[in-house]
Coordinates of N, CA and C in Angstrom, one line a residue:
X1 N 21.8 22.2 29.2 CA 22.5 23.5 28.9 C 22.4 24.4 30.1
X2 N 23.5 24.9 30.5 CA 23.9 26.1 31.5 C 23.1 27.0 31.1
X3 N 22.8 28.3 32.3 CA 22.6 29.7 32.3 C 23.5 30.2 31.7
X4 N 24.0 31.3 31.1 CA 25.0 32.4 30.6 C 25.2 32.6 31.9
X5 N 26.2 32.6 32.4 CA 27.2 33.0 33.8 C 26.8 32.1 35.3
X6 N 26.4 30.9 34.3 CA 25.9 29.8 35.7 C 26.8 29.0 36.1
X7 N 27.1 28.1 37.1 CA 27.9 27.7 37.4 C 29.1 25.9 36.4
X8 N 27.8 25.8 35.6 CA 28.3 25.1 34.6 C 27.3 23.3 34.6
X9 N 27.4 22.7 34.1 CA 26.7 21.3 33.9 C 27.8 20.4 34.6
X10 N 27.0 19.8 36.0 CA 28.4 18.8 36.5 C 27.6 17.4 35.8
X11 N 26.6 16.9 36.1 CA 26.3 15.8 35.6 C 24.4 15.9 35.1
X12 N 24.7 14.7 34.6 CA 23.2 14.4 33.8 C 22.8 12.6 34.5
X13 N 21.6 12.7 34.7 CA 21.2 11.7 35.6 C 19.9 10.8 34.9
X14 N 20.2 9.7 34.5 CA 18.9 8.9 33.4 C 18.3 7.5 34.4
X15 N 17.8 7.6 33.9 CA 17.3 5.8 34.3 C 16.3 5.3 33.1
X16 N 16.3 4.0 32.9 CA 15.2 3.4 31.8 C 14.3 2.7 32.1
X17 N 12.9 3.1 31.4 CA 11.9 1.8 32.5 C 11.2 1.3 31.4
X18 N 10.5 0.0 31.9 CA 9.8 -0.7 30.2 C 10.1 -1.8 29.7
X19 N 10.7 -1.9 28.2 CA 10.9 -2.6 27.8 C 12.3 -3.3 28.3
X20 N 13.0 -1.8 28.1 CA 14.5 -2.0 28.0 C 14.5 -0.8 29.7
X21 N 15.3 -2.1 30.9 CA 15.4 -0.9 32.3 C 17.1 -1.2 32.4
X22 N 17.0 0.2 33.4 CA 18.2 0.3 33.3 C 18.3 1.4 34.9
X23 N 18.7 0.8 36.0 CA 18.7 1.8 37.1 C 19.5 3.6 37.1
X24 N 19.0 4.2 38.0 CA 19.8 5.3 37.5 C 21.0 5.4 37.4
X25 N 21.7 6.0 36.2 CA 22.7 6.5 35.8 C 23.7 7.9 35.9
X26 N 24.5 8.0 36.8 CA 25.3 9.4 36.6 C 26.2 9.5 35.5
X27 N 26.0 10.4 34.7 CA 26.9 10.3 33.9 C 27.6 12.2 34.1
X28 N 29.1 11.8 34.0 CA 29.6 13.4 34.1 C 29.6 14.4 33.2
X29 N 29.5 15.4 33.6 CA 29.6 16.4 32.2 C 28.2 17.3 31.7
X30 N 28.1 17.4 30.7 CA 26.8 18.0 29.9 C 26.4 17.4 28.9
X31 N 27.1 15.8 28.6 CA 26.3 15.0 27.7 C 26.3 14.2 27.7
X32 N 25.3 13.2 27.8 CA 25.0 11.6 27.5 C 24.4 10.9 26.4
X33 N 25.1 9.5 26.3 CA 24.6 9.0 25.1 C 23.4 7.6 25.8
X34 N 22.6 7.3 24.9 CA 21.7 6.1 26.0 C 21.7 5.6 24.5
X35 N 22.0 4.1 24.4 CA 21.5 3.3 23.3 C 20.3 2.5 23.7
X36 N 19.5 2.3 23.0 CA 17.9 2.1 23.3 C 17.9 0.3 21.9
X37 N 17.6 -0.7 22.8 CA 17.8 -1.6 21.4 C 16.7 -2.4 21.8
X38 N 15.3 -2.7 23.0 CA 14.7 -3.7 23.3 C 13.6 -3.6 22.4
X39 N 12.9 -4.7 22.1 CA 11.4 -4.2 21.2 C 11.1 -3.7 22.0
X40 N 9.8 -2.7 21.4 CA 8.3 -2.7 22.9 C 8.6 -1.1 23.7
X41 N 8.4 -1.0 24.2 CA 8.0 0.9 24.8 C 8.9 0.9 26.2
X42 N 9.9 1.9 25.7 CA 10.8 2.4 26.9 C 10.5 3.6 27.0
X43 N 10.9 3.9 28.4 CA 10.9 5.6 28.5 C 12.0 6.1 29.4
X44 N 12.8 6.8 28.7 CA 13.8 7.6 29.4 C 13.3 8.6 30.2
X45 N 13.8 8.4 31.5 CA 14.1 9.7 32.4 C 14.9 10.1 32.8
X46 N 15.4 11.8 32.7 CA 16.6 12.1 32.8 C 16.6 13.9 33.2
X47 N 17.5 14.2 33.7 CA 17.4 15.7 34.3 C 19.0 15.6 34.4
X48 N 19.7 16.6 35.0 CA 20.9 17.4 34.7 C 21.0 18.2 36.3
X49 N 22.3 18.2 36.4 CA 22.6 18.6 37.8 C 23.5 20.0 37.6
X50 N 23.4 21.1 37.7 CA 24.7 21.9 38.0 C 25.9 22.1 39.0
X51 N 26.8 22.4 38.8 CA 28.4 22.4 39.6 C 27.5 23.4 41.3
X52 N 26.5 24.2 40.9 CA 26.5 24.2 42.2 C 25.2 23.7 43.2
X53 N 24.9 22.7 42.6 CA 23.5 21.4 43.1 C 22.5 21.7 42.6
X54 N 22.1 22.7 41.8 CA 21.0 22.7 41.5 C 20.7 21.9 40.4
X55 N 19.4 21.0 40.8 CA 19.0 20.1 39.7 C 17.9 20.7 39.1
X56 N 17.5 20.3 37.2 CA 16.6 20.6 37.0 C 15.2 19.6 36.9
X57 N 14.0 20.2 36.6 CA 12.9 19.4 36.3 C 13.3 18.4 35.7
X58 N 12.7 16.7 36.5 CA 12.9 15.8 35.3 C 12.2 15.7 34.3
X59 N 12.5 15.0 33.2 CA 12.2 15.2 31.6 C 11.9 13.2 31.4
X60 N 10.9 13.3 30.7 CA 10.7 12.3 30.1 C 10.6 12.0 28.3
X61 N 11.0 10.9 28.0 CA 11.3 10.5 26.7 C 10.4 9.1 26.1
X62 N 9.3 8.8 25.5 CA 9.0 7.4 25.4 C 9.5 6.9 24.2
X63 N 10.2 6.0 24.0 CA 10.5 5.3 22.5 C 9.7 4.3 22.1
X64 N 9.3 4.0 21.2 CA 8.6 2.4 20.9 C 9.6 1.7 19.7
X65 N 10.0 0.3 20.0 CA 10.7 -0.2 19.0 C 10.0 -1.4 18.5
X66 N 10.2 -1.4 17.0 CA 9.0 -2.6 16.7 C 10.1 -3.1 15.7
X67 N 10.5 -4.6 15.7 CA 11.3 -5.5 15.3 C 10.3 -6.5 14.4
X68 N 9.1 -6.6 14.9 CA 8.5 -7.9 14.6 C 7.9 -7.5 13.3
X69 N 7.4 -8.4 12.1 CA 6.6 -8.3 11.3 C 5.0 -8.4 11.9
X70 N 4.2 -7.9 11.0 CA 2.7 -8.2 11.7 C 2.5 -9.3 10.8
X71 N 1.1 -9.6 11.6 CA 0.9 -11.7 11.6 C -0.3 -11.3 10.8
X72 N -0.4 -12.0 10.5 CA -1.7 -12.6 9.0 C -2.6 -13.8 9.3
X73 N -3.6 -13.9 9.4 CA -4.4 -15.0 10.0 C -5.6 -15.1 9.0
X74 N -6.2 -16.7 9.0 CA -7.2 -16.7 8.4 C -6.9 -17.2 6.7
X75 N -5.8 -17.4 6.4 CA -5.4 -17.8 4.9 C -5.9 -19.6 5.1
X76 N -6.4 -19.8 3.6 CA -7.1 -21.2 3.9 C -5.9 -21.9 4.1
X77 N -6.0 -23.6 4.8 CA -5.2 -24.4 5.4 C -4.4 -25.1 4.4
X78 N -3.7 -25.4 4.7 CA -2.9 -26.2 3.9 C -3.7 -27.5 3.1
X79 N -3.9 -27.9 1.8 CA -4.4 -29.0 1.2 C -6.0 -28.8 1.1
X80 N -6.2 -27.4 1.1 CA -7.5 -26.4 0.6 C -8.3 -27.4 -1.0
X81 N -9.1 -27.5 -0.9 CA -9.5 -28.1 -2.0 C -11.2 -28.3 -2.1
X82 N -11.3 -27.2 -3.6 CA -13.2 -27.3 -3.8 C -13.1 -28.7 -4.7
X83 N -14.7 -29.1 -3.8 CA -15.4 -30.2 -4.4 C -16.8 -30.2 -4.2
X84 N -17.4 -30.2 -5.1 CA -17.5 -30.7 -6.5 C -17.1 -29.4 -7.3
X85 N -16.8 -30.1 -8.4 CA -16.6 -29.0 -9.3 C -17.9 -28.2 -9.9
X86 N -18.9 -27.4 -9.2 CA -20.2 -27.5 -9.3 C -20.3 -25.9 -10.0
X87 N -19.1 -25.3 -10.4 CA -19.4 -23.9 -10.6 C -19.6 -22.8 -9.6
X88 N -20.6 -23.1 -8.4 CA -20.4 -22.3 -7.3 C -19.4 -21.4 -6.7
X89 N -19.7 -20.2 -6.2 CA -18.9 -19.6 -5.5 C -18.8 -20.4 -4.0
X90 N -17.7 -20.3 -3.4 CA -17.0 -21.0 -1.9 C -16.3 -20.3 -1.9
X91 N -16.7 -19.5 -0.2 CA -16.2 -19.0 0.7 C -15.1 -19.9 1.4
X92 N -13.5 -19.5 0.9 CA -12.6 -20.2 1.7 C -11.7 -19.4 2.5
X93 N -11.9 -18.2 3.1 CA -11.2 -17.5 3.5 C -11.5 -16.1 4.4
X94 N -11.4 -15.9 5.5 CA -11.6 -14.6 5.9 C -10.3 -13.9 6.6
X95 N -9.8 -12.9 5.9 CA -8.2 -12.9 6.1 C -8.0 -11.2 6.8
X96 N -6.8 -11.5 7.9 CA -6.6 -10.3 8.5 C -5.3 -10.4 8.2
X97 N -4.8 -9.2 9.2 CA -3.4 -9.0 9.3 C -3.8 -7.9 10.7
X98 N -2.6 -8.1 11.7 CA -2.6 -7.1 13.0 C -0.8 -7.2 12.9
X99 N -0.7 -5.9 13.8 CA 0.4 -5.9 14.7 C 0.1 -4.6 15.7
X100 N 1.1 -5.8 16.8 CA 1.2 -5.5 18.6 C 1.6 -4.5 18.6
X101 N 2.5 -4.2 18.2 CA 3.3 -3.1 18.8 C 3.2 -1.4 17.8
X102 N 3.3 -1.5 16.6 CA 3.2 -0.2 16.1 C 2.3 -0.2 15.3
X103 N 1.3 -1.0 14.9 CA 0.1 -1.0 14.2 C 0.3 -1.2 12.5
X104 N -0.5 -1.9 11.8 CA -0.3 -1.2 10.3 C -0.2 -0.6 9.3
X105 N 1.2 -0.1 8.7 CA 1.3 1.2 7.9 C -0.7 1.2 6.8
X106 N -0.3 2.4 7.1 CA -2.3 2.5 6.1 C -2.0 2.0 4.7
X107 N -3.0 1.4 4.1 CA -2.9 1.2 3.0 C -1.4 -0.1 3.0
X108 N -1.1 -0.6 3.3 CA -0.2 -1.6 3.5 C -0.8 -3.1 3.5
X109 N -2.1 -3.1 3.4 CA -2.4 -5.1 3.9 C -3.0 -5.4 2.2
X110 N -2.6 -5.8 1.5 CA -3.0 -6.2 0.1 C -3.1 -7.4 -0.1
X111 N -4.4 -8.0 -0.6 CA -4.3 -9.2 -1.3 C -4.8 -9.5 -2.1
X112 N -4.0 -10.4 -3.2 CA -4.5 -10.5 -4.5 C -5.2 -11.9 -4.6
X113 N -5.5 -11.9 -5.5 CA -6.0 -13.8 -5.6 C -5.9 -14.3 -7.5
X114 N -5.3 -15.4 -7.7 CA -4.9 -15.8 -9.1 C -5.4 -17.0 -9.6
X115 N -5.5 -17.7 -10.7 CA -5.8 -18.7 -11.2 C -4.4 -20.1 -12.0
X116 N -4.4 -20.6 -12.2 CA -3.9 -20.9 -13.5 C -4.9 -21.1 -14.8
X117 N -5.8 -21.5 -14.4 CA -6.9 -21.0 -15.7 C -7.7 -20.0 -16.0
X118 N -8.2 -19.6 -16.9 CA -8.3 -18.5 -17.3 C -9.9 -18.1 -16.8
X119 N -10.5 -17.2 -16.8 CA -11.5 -16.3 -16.0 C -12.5 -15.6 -16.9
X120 N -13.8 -16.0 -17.0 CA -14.5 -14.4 -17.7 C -14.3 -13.5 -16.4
X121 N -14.0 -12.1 -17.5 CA -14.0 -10.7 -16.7 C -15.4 -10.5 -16.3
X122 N -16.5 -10.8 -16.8 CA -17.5 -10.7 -16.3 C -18.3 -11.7 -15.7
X123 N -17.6 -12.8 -15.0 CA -18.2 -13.2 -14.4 C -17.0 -14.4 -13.5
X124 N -16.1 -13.4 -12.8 CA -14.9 -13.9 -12.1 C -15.0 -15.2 -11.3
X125 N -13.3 -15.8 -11.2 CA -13.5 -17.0 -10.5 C -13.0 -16.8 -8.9
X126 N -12.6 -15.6 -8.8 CA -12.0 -15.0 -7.2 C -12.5 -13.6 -7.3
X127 N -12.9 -13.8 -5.8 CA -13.5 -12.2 -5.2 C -13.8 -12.3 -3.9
X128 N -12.6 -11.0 -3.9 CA -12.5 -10.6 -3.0 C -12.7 -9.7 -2.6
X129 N -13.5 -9.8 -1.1 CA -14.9 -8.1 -0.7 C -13.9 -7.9 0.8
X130 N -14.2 -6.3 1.3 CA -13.7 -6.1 2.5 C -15.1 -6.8 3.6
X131 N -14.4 -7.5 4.7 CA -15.5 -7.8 5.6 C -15.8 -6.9 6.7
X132 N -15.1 -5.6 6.1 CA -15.9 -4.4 7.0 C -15.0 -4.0 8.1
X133 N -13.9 -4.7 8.5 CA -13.2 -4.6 9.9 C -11.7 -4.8 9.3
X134 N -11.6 -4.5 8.1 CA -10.1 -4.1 7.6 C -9.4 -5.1 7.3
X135 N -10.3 -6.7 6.8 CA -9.9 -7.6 6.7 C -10.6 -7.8 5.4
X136 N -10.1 -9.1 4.5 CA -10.8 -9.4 3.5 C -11.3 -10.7 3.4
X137 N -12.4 -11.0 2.4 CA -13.4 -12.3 2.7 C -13.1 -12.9 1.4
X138 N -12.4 -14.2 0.9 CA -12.0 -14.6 -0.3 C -13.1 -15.6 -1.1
X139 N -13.6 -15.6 -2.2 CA -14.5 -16.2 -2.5 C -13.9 -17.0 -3.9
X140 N -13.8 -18.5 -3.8 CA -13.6 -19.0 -5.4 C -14.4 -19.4 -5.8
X141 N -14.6 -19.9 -7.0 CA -15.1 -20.9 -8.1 C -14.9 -21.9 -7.8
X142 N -15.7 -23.1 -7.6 CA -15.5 -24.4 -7.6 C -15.6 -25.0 -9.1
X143 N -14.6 -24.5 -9.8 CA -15.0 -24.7 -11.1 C -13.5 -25.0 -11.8
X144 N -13.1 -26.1 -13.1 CA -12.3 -26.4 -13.8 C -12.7 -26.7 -15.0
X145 N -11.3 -26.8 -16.0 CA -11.6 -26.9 -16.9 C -11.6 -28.6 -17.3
X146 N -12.0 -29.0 -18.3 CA -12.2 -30.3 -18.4 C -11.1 -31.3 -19.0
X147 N -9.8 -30.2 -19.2 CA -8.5 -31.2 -19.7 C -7.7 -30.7 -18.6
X148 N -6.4 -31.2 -18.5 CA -5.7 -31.1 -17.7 C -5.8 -31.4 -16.0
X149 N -4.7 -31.0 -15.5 CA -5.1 -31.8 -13.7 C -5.6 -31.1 -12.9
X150 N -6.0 -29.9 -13.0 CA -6.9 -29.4 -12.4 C -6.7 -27.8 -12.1
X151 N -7.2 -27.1 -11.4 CA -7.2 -25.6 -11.1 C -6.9 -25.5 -10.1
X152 N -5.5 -24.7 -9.6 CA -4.8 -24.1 -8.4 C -5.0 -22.3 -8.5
X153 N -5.6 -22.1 -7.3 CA -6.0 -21.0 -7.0 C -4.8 -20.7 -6.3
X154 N -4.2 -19.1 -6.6 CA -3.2 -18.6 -5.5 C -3.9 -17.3 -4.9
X155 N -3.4 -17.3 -3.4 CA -3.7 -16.1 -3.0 C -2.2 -15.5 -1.9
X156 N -2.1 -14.3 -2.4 CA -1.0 -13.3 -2.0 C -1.6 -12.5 -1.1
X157 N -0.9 -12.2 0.4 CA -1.3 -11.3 1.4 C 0.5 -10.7 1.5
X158 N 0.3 -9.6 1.4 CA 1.4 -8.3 2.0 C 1.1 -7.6 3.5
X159 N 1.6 -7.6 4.1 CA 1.0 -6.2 5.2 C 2.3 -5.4 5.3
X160 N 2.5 -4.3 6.2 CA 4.1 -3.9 6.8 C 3.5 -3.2 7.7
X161 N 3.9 -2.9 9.3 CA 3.8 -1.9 10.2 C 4.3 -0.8 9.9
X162 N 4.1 0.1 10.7 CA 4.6 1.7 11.0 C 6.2 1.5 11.2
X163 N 6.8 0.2 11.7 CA 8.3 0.0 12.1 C 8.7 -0.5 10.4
X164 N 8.3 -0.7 9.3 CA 8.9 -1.1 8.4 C 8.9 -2.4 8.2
X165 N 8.6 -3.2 9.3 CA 8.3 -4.5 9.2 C 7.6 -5.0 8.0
X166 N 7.8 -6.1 7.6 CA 6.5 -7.0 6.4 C 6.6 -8.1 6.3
X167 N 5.6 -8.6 5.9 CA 5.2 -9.9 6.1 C 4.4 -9.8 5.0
X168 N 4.8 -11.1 4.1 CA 4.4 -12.2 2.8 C 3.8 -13.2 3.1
X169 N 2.8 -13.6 2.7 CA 1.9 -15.3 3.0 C 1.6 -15.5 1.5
X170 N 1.4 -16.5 1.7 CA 1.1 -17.5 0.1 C -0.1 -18.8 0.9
X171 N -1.2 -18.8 0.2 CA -1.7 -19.8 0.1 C -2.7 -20.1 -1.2
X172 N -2.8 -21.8 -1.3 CA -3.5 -22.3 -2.6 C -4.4 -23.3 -1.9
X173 N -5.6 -23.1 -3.1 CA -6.8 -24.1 -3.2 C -7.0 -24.1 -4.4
X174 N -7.2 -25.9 -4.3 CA -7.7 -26.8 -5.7 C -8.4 -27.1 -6.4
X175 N -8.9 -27.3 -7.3 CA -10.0 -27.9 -7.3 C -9.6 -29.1 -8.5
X176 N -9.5 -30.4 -7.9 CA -8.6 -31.2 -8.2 C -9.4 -31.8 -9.5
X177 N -8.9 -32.1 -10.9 CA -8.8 -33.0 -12.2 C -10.3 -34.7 -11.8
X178 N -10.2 -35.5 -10.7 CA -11.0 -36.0 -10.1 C -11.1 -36.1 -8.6
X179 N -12.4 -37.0 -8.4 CA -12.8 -37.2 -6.8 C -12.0 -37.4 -5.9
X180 N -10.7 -38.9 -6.5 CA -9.9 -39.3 -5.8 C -8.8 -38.3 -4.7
X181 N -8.6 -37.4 -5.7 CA -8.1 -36.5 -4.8 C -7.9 -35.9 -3.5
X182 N -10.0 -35.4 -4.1 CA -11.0 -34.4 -3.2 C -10.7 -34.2 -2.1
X183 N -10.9 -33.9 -1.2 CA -11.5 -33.1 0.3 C -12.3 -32.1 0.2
X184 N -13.4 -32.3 0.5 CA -14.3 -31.2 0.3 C -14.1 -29.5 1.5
X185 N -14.1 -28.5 0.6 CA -14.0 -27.8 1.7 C -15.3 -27.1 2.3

């Protein structure tokens, strides 16, 4: 923007560094448009020239763009399976979630844990405790019922960054009908 009775805005002068660069730019006039589309932290710099050379202070702008979902680590492996069926609690899981670039919206990383067989409330077959560092520690039952093919444990992780990102995980452990099955975990 001009002085009241200044000589007027001849141009505006940007450059982009970072993610997304972009060498300096004249653009004429008193307005420019900059489209900003790279993941990851740009920063515009940019000042304005008047019709009679005077430039002002440059100005800086940082953007952060976050595209990616955040990652989830630590869900048990694929073909998870308690053995023996001994009643015991087993530790199969110590589960995070991060993200690089804009971090996780708060209150955003949830995980539930499920059965197909049924549970005393007072004395559960999944539990899950925080391990203190904003991650969670999954604990099952090595335990089934005595008809049918066995007990599939599910567990659900959610997270979403500050960019709106999210990320869904699914994993299951068994504890299989008989030995033949097994893999002990």
């Amino acid at each position: 923007m001009d002085d009241s009775g200044g000589s007027g805005v001849k141009q505006i002068q940007y450059e982009l560094t970072g993610a997304q660069s972009v060498d300096m730019q004249t653009v004429p006039g008193s307005a420019a448009s900059v489209t900003l589309s790279a993941e990851g932290m740009t920063t515009l710099n940019y000042f304005g020239t008047d019709k009679a050379g005077n430039a002002e202070q440059s100005k800086a702008l940082t953007v952060q763009i976050d595209k990616t979902p955040p990652v989830v680590s630590g869900l048990p492996a694929s073909g998870c399976t308690l053995w023996p069926p001994n009643n015991q609690m087993v530790q199969v899981a110590t589960i995070a979630a991060a993200d690089a670039l804009s971090g996780l919206a708060p209150g955003s990383f949830q995980l539930t844990g499920s059965s197909n067989e049924p549970s005393d409330p007072n004395n559960p077959d999944v539990v899950i405790t925080s391990n203190g560092s904003g991650g969670y520690v999954v604990q099952l039952r090595a335990a089934r019922l005595g008809s049918g093919t066995g007990r599939v444990y599910t567990m659900n992780v959610t997270a979403m960054d500050l960019g709106g990102n999210t990320v869904t995980s699914t994993a299951t452990c068994t504890v299989p009908r008989d030995h033949s099955t097994a893999v002990a975990h």
